[in-house]
XYZ file of C-alpha atoms in Angstrom:
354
model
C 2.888 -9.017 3.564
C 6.063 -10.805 3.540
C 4.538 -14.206 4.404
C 1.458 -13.630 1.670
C 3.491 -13.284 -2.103
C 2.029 -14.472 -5.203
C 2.761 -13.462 -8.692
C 0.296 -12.534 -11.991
C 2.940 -11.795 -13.860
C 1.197 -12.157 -17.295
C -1.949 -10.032 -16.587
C 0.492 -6.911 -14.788
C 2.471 -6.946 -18.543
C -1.219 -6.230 -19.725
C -1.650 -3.613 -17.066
C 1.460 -1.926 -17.671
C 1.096 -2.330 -21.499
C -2.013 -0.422 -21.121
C -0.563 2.316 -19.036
C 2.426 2.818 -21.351
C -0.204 3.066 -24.224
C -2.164 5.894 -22.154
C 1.467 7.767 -21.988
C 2.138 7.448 -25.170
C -0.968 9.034 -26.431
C -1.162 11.908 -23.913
C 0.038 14.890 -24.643
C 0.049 16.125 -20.903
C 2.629 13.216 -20.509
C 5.431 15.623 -22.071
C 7.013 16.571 -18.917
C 9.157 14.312 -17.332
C 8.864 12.142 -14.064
C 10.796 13.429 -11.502
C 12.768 11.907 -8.664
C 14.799 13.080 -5.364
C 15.485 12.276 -2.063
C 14.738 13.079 1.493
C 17.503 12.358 4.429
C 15.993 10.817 7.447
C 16.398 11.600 11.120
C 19.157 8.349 10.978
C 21.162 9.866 7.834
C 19.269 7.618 5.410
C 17.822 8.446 2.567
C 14.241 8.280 1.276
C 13.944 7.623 -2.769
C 10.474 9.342 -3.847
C 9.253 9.678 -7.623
C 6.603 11.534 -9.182
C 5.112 10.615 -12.496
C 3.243 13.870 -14.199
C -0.769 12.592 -14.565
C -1.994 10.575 -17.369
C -4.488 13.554 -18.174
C -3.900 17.349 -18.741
C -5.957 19.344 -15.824
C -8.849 20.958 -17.796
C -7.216 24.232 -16.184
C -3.213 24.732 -15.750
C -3.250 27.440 -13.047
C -5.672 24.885 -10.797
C -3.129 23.129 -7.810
C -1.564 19.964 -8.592
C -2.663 17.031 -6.790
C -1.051 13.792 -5.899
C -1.788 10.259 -5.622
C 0.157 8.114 -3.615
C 0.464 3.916 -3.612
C 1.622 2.381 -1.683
C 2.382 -1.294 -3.025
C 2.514 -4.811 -1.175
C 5.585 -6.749 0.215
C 9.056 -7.081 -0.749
C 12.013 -4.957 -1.749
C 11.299 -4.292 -5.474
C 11.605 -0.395 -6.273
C 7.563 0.949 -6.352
C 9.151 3.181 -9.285
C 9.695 -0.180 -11.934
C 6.471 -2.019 -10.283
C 3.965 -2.475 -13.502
C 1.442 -3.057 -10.941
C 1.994 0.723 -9.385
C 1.929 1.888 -12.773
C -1.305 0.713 -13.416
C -2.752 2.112 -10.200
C -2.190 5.558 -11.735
C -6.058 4.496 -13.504
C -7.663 5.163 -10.246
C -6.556 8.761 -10.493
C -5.133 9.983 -13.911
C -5.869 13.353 -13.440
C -3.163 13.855 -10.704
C 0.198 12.690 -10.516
C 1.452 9.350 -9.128
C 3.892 9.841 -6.239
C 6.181 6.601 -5.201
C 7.659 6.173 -1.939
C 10.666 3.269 -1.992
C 11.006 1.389 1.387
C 14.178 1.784 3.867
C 17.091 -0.089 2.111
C 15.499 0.196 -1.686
C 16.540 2.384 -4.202
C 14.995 2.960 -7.456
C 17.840 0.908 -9.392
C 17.076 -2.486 -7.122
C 16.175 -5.401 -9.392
C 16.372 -8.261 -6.774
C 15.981 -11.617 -8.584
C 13.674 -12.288 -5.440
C 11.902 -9.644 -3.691
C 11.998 -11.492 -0.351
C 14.979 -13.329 -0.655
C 17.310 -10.746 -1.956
C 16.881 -7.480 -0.421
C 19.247 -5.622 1.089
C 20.878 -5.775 4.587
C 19.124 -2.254 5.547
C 15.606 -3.446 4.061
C 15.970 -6.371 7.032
C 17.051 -4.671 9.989
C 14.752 -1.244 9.501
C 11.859 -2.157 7.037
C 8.506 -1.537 9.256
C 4.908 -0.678 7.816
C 5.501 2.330 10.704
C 8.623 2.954 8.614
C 6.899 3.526 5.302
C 4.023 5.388 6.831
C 6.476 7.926 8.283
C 8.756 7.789 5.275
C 5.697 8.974 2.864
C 4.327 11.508 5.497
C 7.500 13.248 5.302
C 8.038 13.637 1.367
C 4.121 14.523 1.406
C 5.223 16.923 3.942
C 8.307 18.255 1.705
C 5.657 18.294 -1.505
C 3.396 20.529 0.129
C 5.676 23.348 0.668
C 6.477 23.552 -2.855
C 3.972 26.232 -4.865
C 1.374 24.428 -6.683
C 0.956 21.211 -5.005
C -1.706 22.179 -2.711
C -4.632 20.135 -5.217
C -6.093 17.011 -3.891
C -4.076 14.038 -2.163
C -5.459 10.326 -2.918
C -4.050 7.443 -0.986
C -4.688 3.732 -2.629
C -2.771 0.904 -1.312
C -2.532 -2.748 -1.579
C -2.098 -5.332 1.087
C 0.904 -4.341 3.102
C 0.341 -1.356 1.815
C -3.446 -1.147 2.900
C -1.785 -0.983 6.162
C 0.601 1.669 5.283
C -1.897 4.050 4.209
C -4.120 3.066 6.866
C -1.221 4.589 9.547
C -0.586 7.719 7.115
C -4.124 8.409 6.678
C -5.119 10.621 10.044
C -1.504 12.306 9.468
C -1.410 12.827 5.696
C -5.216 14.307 5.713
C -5.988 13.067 2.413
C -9.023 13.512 0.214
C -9.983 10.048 -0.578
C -8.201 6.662 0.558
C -8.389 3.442 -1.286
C -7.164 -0.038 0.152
C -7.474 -3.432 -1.687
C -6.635 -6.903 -0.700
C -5.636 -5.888 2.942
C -6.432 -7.566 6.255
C -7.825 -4.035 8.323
C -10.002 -5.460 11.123
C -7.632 -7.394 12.771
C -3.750 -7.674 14.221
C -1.952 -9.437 11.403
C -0.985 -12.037 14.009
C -4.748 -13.086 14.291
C -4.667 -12.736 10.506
C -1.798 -15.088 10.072
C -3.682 -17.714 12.477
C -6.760 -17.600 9.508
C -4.325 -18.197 6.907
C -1.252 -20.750 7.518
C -0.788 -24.250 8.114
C -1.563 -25.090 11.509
C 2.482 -26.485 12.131
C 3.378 -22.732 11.092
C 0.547 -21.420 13.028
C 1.594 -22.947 16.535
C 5.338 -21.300 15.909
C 3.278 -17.870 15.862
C 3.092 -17.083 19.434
C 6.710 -17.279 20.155
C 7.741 -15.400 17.532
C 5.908 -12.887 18.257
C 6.814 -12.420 22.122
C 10.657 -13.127 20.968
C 10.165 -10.076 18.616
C 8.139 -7.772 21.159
C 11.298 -8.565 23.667
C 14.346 -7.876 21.438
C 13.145 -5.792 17.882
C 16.702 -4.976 17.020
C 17.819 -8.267 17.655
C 18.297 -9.137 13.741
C 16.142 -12.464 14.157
C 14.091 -13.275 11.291
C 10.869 -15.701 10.373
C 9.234 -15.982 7.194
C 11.339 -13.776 5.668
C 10.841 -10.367 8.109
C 12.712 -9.405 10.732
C 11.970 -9.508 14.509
C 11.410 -5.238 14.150
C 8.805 -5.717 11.154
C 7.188 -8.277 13.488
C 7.015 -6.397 16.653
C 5.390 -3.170 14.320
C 2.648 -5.024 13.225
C 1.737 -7.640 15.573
C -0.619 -6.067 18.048
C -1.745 -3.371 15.520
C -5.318 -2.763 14.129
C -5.141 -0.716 10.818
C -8.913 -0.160 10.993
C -8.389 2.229 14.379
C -6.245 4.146 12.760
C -8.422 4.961 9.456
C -11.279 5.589 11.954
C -9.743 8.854 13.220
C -9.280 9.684 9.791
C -12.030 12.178 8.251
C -11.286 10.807 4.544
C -13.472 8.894 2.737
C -12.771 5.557 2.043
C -13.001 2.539 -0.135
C -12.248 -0.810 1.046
C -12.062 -3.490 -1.869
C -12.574 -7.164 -1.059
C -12.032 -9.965 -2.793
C -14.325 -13.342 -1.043
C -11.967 -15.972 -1.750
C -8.922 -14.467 -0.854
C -6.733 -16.582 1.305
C -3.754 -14.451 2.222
C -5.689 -11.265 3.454
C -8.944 -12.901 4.190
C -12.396 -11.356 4.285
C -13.415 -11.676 7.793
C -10.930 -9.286 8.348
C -12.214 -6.769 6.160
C -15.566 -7.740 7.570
C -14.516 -6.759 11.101
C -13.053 -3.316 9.790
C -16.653 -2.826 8.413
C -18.319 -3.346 11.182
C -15.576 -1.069 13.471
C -17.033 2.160 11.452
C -20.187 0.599 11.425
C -20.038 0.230 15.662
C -18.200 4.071 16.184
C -21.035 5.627 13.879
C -18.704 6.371 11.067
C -19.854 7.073 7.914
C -16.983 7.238 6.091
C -16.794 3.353 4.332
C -17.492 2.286 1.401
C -16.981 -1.702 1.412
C -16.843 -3.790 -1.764
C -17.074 -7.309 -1.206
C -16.727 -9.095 -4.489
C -18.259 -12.123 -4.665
C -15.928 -15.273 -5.942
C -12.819 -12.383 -5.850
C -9.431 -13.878 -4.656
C -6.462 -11.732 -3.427
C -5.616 -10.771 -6.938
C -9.369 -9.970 -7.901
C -9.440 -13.124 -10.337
C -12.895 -14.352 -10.103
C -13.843 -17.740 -9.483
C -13.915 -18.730 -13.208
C -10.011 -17.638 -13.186
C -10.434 -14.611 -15.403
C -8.092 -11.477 -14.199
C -10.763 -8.898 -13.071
C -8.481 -6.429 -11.747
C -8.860 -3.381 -14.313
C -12.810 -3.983 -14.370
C -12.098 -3.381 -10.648
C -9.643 -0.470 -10.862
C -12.066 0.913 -13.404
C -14.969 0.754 -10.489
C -12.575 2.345 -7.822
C -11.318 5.160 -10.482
C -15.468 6.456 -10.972
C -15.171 6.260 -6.814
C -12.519 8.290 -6.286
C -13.407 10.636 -9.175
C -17.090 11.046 -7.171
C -15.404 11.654 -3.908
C -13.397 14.299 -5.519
C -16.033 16.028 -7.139
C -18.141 15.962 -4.102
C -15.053 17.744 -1.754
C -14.781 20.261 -4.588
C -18.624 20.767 -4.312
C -18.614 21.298 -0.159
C -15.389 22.604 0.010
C -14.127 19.591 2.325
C -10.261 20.120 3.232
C -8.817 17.578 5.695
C -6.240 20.663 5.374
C -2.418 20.455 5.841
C -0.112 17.202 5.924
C 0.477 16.893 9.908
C 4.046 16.930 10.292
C 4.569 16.076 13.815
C 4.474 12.261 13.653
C 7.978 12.435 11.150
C 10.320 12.439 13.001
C 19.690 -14.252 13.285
C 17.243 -16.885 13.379
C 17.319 -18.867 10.311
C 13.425 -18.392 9.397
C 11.576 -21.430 10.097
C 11.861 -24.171 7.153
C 7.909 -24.839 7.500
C 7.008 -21.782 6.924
C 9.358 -21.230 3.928
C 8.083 -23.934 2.170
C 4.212 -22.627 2.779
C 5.734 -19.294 1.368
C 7.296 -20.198 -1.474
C 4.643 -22.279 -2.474
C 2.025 -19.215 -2.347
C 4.985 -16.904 -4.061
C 4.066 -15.388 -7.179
C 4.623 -11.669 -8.455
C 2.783 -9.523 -5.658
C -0.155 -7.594 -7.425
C 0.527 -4.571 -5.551
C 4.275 -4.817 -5.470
């Protein structure tokens, strides 16, 4: 989320280090990624990537499967993110699919992703926006021969919420969200988390950008129409008429997408009956799963979540569990407040999942 940035940059050069030693040594890794574009109903044009899998399928005629990530905040490209990169751990068997955000393409290098994003990113950026945006390349992949294997969705913060909205349409196989407020409206969310001079401003931002979306209004660096999107949605409703599996990782002491949230999205499926959650809450965890002694636990934790999804696999192959076919019928200026700015950009650092 715009508002909730940080940056680990040293420990994501570690990831990504890691990642580009996996592709070195893998054969399978021969074949080029590959990268297109979709047009949108507007004219636009979606910028999607796949990276080939960081494993060889133990058989070549089997169907290709995908795994998509959505990353956090800002206007950096998802294709250059080292943090995306290293996602690709939670599934290396199937290929890593990237889905940039309205006004980004894949040669963006903004000096800051919040500051310096394009004029397009601002006015039509939504979480609905991205959800629709990867439901329709999904939709595009499936038609093509041989990528009918499994579809895993993992995403991080903002992008929790993305994948929460593309989950009951997208009919994946396993979804994964870390460091992501589910069980609440990110308004009440925001109330947890900012200074209370910030806090009192919320209200009327929020009515301001239900009235006028379009209006080009900004605060805290997202527009009035990213605003309006999110502010009276619950990303836990939506993953509860999902039929996926799914893994919700938590950290205890984070402080931009805070755990009572998560809390409340566990006990949503725990209140409709569901069975489909699995919640880690880890204890002494921040946003960026550093633990409360300050050492970087994030591939311990990817680690964990790649043996999850691997199970969750295994056990769809086992009952022959299809969510079936990507539902295609869902494609289809205020200066920002100085208080808040200066909360923000003393939280910014490198997003993990951006």
């Amino acid at each position: 989320m715009r508002i909730m940035q940080s940056v680990r940059t040293r420990s994501w050069l570690r990831a990504a280090a890691a990642v580009a030693a996996m592709l070195a040594c893998t054969l399978a890794q021969a074949a080029t990624v590959q990268a297109g574009t979709r047009a949108r109903a507007d004219g636009s044009l979606i910028h999607w990537s796949l990276t080939p899998p960081l494993h060889a399928a133990p058989d070549a005629r089997s169907p290709r499967g995908v795994l998509l990530v959505a990353q956090g905040s800002g206007c950096h490209p998802a294709s250059a993110s080292a943090s995306v990169a290293a996602a690709h751990a939670v599934a290396p068997a199937l290929a890593l699919l990237t889905v940039e955000k309205y006004g980004v393409s894949p040669h963006d290098r903004p000096a800051d992703a919040i500051a310096d994003c394009s004029q397009d990113y601002r006015l039509h950026h939504t979480v609905s926006q991205r959800a629709a945006d990867a439901l329709q390349v999904l939709q595009g992949l499936r038609d093509v021969p041989g990528w009918s294997g499994p579809l895993v969705l993992f995403g991080g913060s903002e992008g929790g919420a993305v994948v929460a909205q593309l989950a009951p349409l997208a009919r994946p196989d396993a979804v994964v969200v870390m460091s992501s407020s589910l069980g609440e409206t990110l308004a009440d969310t925001i109330r947890r988390v900012v200074p209370p001079p910030v806090a009192r401003q919320l209200d009327a931002v929020l009515a301001q950008a239900r009235r006028d979306p379009a209006s080009g209004a900004s605060w805290g660096g997202a527009s009035a129409r990213w605003w309006a999107d999110v502010a009276d949605t619950v990303p836990a409703r939506a993953l509860l008429s999902s039929a996926a599996p799914v893994l919700l990782v938590q950290g205890e002491r984070d402080a931009l997408a805070p755990v009572a949230s998560a809390r409340l999205a566990q006990q949503a499926y725990r209140e409709a009956g569901h069975g489909g959650l699995t919640y880690w809450e880890l204890p002494g965890h921040d946003h960026f799963m550093v633990d409360a002694h300050g050492v970087d636990q994030r591939d311990r934790v990817l680690g964990r979540v790649a043996t999850w999804v691997a199970d969750r696999l295994a056990e769809r192959a086992r009952t022959g569990a299809d969510e079936g076919a990507v539902d295609g019928s869902a494609v289809g200026a205020t200066m920002p407040d100085a208080d808040l700015l200066r909360w923000h950009r003393s939280m910014r650092r490198l997003h993990p999942w951006g």
